[in-house]
Short mmCIF file of C-alpha atoms in Angstrom, two decimals:
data_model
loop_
_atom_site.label_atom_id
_atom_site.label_comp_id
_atom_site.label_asym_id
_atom_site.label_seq_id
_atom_site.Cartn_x
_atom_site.Cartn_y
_atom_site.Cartn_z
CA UNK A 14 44.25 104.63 92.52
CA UNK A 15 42.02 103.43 95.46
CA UNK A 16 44.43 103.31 98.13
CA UNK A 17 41.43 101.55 100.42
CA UNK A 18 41.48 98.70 98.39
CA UNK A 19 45.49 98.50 98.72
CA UNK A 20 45.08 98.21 102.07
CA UNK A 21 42.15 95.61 101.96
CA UNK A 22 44.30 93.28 99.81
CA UNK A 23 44.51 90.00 101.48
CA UNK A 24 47.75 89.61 99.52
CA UNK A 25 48.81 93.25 100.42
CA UNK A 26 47.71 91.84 104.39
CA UNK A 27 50.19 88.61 104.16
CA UNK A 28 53.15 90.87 102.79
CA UNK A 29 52.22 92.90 106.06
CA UNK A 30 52.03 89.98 108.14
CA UNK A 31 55.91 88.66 106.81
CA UNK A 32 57.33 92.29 107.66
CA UNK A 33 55.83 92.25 110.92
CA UNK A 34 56.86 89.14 112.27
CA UNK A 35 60.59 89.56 111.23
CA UNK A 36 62.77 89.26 114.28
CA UNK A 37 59.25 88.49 116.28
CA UNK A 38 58.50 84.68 115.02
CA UNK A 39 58.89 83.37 118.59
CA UNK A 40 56.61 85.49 120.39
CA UNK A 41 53.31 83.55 121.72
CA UNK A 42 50.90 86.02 120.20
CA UNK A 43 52.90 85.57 116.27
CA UNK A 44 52.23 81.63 116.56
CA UNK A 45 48.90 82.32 117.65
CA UNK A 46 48.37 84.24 114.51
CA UNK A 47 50.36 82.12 112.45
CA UNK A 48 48.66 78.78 113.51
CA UNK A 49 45.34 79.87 111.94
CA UNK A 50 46.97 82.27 108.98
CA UNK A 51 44.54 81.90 106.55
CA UNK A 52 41.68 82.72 108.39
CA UNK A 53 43.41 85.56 110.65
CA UNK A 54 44.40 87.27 107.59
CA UNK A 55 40.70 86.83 106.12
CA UNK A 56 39.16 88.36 109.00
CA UNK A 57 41.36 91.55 108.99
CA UNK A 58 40.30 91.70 105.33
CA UNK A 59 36.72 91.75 106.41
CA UNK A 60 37.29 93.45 108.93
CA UNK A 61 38.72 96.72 107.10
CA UNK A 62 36.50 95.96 103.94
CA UNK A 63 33.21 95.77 106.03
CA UNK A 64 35.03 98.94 107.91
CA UNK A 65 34.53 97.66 111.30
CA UNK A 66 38.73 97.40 111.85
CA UNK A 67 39.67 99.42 114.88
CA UNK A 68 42.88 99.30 116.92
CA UNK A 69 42.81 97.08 119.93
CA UNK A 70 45.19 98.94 122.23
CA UNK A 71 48.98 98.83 123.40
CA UNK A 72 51.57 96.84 125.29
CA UNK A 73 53.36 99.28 127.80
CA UNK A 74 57.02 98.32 128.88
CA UNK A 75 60.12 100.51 129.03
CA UNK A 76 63.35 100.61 127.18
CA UNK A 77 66.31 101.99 128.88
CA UNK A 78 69.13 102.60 125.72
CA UNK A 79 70.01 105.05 124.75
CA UNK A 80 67.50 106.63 127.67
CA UNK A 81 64.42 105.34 129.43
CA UNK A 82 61.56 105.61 126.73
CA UNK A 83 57.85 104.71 127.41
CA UNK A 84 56.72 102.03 124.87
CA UNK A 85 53.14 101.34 124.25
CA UNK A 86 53.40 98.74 121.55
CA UNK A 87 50.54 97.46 119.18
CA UNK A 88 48.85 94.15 119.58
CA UNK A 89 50.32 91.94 116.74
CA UNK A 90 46.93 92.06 114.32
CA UNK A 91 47.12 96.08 114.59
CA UNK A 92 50.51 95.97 113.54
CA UNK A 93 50.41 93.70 110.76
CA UNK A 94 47.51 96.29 109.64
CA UNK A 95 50.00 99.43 110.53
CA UNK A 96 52.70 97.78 108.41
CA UNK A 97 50.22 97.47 105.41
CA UNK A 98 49.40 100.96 105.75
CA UNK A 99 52.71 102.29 105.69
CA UNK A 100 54.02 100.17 103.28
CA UNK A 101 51.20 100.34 100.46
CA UNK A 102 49.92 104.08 101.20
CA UNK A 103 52.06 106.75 103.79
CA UNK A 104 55.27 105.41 102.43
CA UNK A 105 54.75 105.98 99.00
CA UNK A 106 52.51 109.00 99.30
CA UNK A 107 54.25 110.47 102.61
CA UNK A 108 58.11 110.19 101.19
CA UNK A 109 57.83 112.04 97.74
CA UNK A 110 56.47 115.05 99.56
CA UNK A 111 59.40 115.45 101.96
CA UNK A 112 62.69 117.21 101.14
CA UNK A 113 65.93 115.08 100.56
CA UNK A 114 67.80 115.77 103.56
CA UNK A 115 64.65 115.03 106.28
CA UNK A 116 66.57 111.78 106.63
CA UNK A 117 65.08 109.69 109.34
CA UNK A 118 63.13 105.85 108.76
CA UNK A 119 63.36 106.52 105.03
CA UNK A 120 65.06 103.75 102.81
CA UNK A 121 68.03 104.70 101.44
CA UNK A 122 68.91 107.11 104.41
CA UNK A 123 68.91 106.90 107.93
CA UNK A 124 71.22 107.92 110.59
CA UNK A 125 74.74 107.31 108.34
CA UNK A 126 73.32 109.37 105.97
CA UNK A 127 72.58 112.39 107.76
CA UNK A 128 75.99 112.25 109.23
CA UNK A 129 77.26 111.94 105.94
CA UNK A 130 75.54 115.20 104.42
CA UNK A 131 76.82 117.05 107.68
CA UNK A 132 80.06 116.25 106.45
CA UNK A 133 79.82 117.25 103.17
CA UNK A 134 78.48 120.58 103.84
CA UNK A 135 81.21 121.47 106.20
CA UNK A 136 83.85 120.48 103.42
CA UNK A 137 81.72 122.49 100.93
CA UNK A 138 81.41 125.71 103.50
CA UNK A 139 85.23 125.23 104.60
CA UNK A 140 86.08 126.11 101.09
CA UNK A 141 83.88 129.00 100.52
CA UNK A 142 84.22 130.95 104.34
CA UNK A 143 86.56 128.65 106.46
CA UNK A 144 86.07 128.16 109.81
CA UNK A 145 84.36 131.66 109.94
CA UNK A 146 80.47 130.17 110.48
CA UNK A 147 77.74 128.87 112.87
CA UNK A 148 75.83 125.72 113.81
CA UNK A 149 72.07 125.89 114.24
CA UNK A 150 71.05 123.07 116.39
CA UNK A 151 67.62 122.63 117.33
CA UNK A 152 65.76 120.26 119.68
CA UNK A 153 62.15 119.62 120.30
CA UNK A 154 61.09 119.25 123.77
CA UNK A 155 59.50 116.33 124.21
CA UNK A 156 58.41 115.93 120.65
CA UNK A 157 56.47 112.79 120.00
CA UNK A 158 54.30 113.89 123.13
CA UNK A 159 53.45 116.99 121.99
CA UNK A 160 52.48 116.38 118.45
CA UNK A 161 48.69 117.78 118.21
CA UNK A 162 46.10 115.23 116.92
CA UNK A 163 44.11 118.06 115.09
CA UNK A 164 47.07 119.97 113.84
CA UNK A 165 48.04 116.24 112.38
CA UNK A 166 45.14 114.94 111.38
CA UNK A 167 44.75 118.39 109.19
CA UNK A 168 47.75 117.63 107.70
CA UNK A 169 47.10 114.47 106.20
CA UNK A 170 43.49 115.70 105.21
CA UNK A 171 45.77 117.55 102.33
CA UNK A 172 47.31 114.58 101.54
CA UNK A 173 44.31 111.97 101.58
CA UNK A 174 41.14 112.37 99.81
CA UNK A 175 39.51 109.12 100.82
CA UNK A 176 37.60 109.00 104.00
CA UNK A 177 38.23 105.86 104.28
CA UNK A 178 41.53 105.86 104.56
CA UNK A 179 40.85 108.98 106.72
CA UNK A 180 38.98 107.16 109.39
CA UNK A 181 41.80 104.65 109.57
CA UNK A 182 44.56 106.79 110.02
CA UNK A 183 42.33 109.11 112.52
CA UNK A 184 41.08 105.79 114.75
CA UNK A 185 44.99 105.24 114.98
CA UNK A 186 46.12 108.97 115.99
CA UNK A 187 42.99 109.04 118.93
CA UNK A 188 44.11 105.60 120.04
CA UNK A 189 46.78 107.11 122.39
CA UNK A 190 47.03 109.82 124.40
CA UNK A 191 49.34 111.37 126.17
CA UNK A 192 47.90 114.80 127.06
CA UNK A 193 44.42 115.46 125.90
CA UNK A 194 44.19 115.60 122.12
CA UNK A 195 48.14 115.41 121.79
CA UNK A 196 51.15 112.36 121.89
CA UNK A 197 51.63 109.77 119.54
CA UNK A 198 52.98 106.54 120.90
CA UNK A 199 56.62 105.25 120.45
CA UNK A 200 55.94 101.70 119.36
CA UNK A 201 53.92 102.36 116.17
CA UNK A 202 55.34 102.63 112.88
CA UNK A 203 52.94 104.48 112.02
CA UNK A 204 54.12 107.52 114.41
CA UNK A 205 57.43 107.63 112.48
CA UNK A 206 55.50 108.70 109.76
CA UNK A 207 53.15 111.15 111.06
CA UNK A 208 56.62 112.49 113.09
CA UNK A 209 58.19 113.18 110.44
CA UNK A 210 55.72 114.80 108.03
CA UNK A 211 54.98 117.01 110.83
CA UNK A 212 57.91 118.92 110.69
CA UNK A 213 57.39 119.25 107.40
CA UNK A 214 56.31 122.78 107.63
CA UNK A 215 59.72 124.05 109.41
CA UNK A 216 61.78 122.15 106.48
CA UNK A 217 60.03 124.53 103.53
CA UNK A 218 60.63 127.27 105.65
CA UNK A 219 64.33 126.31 106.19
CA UNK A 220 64.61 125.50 102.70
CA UNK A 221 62.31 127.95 100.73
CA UNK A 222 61.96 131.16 102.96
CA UNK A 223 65.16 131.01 104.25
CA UNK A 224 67.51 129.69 101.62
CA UNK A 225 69.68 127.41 103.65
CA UNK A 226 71.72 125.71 101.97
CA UNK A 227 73.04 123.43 104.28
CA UNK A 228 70.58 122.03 106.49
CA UNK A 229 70.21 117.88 107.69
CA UNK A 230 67.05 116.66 109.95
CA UNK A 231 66.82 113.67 111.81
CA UNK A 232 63.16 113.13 112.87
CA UNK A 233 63.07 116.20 115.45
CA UNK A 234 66.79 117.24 115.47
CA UNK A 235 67.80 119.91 113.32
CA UNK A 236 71.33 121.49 112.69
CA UNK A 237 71.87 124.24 109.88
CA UNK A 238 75.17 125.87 109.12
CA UNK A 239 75.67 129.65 108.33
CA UNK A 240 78.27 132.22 108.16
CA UNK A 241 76.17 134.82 109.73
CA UNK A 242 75.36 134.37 113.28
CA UNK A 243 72.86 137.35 113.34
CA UNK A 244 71.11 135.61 110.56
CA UNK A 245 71.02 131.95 112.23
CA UNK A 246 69.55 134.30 115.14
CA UNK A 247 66.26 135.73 112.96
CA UNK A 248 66.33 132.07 111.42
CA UNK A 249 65.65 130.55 115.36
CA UNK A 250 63.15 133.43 115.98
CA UNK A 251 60.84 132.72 113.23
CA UNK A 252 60.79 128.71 113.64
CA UNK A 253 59.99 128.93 116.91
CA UNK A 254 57.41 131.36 116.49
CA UNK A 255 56.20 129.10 113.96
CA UNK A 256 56.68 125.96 115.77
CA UNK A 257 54.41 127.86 118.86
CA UNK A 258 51.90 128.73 116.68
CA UNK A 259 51.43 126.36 113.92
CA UNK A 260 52.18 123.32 115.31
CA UNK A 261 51.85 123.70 119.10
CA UNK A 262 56.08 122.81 119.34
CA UNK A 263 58.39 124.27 122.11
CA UNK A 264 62.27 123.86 121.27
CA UNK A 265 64.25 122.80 124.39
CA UNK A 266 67.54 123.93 126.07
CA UNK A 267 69.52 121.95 123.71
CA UNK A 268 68.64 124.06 121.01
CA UNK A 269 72.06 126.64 119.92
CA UNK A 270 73.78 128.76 118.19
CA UNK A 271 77.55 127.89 118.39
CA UNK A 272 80.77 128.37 116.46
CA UNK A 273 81.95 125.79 114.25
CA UNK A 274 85.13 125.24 115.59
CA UNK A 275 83.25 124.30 119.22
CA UNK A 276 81.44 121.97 117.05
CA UNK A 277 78.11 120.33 117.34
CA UNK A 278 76.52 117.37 119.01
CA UNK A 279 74.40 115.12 116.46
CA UNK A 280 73.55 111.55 116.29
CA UNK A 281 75.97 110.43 119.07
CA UNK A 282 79.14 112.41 117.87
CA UNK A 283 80.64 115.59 118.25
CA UNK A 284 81.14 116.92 115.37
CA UNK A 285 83.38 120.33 114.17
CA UNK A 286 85.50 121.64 111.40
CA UNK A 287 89.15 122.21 112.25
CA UNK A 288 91.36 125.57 111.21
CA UNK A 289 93.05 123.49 108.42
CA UNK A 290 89.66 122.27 107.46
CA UNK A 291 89.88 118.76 108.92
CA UNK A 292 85.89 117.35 109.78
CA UNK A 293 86.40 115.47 113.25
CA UNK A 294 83.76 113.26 114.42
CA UNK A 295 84.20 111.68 117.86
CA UNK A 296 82.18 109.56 119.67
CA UNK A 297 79.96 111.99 122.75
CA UNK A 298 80.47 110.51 125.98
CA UNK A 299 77.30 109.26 126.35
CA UNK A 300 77.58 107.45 123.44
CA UNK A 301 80.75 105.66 124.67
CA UNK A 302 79.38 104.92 128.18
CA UNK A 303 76.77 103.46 126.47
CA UNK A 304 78.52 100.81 123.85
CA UNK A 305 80.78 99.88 127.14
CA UNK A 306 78.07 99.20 129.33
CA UNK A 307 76.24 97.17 126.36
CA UNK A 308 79.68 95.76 125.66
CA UNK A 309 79.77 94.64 129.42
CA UNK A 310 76.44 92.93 129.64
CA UNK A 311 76.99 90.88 126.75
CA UNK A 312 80.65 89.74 128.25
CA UNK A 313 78.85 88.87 131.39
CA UNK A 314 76.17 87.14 129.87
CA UNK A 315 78.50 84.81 127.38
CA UNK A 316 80.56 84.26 130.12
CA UNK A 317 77.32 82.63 131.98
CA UNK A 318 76.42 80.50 128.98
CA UNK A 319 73.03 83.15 128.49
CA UNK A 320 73.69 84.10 124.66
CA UNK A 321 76.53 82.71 122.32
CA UNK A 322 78.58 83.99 119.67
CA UNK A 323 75.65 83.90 116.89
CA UNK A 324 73.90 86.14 119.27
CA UNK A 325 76.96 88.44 119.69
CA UNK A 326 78.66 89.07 116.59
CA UNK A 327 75.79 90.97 114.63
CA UNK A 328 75.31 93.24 117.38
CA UNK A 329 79.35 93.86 117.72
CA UNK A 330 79.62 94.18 113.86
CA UNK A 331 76.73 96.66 113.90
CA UNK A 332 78.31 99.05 116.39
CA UNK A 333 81.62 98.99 114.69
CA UNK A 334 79.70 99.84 111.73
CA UNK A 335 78.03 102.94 113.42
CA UNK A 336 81.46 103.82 114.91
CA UNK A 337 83.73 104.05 111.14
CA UNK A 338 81.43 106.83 110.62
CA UNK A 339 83.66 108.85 113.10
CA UNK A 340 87.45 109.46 114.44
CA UNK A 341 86.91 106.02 116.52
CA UNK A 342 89.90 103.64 116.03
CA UNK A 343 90.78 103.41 119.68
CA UNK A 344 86.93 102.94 120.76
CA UNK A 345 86.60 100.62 117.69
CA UNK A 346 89.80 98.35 118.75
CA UNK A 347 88.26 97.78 122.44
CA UNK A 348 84.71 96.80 121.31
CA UNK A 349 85.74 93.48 119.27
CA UNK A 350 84.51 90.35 119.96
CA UNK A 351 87.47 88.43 122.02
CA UNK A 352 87.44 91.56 124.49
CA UNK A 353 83.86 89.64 124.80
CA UNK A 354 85.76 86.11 125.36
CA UNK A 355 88.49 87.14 127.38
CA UNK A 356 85.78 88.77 129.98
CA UNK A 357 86.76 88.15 133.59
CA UNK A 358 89.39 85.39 131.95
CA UNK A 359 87.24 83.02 130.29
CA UNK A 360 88.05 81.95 127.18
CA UNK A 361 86.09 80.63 124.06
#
């Protein structure tokens, strides 16, 4: 297979163009494209088969959930071409090369997922050592913005044997910077595939060298589990010599070695094994503070007539979905949609 000619496809380009306008259709610069389709689509085609395509640069705005995150986000052309890319050639050729539980962006998995392998492997380790073991949890400072465009780019040069597609994925990685010769930008969906093949290199060491057993990663948060805390110790020393030295990675201050029964903090819940082998999930404060403060913007908003219940109700349904995942019945019964009606006393 040719995968440059997958991504040349001026079917393959539409498909592209259908993903990336999802949620997007009212924004000025998708009717722009959409208005002249046919020849939009024709001229990225002949633009990438003529092999003159080249990214066009980045919106920059903020996002401030679940922290302030600086967004540079692709012109709408670049990311109907990024979505074609990933969808046609890093997905398929990307995913079957990473272990099972590096969980992030990958369908099928995700966020519930990794939560629910954490869970099983503390059942599975209650029964064989207790309580009597230790949580792993490692963080990578600053991650995306640190990720090496050499170290990358020599990466996927085991992965990729046309140039072509080469150039392409190069022109993308030396589009942003953050630091000379290192960041990748939030806003592409590309980066969520270079992030997490990155890591790739601590996973088979995990996994291979190390014989861990139980062991989850979320894009650049780790957590293993082990009964020997001396061992999780030599485990910590080696990846971060590794991540130093082969990848140009420091791990932050969140990264720990703590008991199981103080439990561990991943994807927005705190998370430990109990003496009679109970898992408890709750919610992490921050977490909390967060739904009520979203919960309390879209009160105030309905109750001014800005967004209705069409807007609401998805958003409510997927937090309470996110929440059943944990010990949350309390949280769960506040954040329903007439606590949004009843807001300041107006009713529906």
């Amino acid at each position: 297979m040719f995968y440059y000619d997958e991504l040349c496809s001026f079917e393959n380009l539409y498909k592209a163009h259908k993903a990336a306008r999802l949620g997007k259709r009212s924004k000025s610069e998708v009717i722009e494209f959409e208005m002249n389709l046919a020849e939009n689509i024709c001229r990225l085609h002949e633009q990438l088969t003529n092999r003159t395509w080249k990214p066009k640069g980045y919106y920059h705005f903020f996002v401030y959930e679940p922290k302030i995150r600086s967004i540079f986000a692709p012109y709408y052309e670049d990311r109907v071409v990024q979505h074609c890319l990933c969808d046609n050639i890093l997905a398929p050729e990307i995913d079957k090369r990473l272990i099972y539980d590096n969980s992030a962006c990958r369908i099928g998995k995700g966020t519930h997922f990794s939560l629910d392998r954490l869970t099983q492997f503390l059942a599975d380790f209650y029964k064989k050592h207790g309580t009597n073991g230790y949580f792993l949890k490692i963080d990578i400072s600053k991650y995306f913005d640190n990720i090496h465009h050499d170290v990358l780019k020599q990466k996927l040069s085991k992965v990729f044997k046309e140039q072509a597609i080469l150039n392409i994925l190069f022109s993308i990685i030396d589009s942003y910077e953050k630091t000379p010769n290192k960041g990748l930008p939030l806003g592409n969906q590309t980066s969520q595939w270079f992030a997490l093949y990155y890591l790739d290199g601590i996973d088979r060491l995990i996994k291979e060298k190390f014989q861990i057993k139980y062991y989850t990663r979320y894009m650049d948060d780790f957590v293993l589990l082990h009964h020997d805390k001396s061992y999780l110790q030599h485990i910590l020393g080696g990846l971060r010599m590794f991540a130093i030295n082969q990848l140009g990675l420091e791990f932050n201050d969140k990264t720990q070695i703590s008991p199981i029964s103080n439990g561990v903090k991943y994807l927005g819940f705190h998370i430990y094994l109990s003496d009679t082998g109970k898992i408890i999930k709750k919610v992490t404060p921050q977490t909390k503070k967060r739904y009520k403060r979203l919960l309390k913007k879209m009160s105030c908003d309905y109750s001014q007539g800005l967004i209705d219940f069409d807007f609401i109700k998805p958003r409510i349904n997927s937090y309470n979905a996110h929440l059943q995942h944990g010990h949350t019945y309390r949280l769960r019964s506040k954040m329903s949609w007439e606590t949004v009606y009843t807001h300041r006393g107006y009713k529906r």
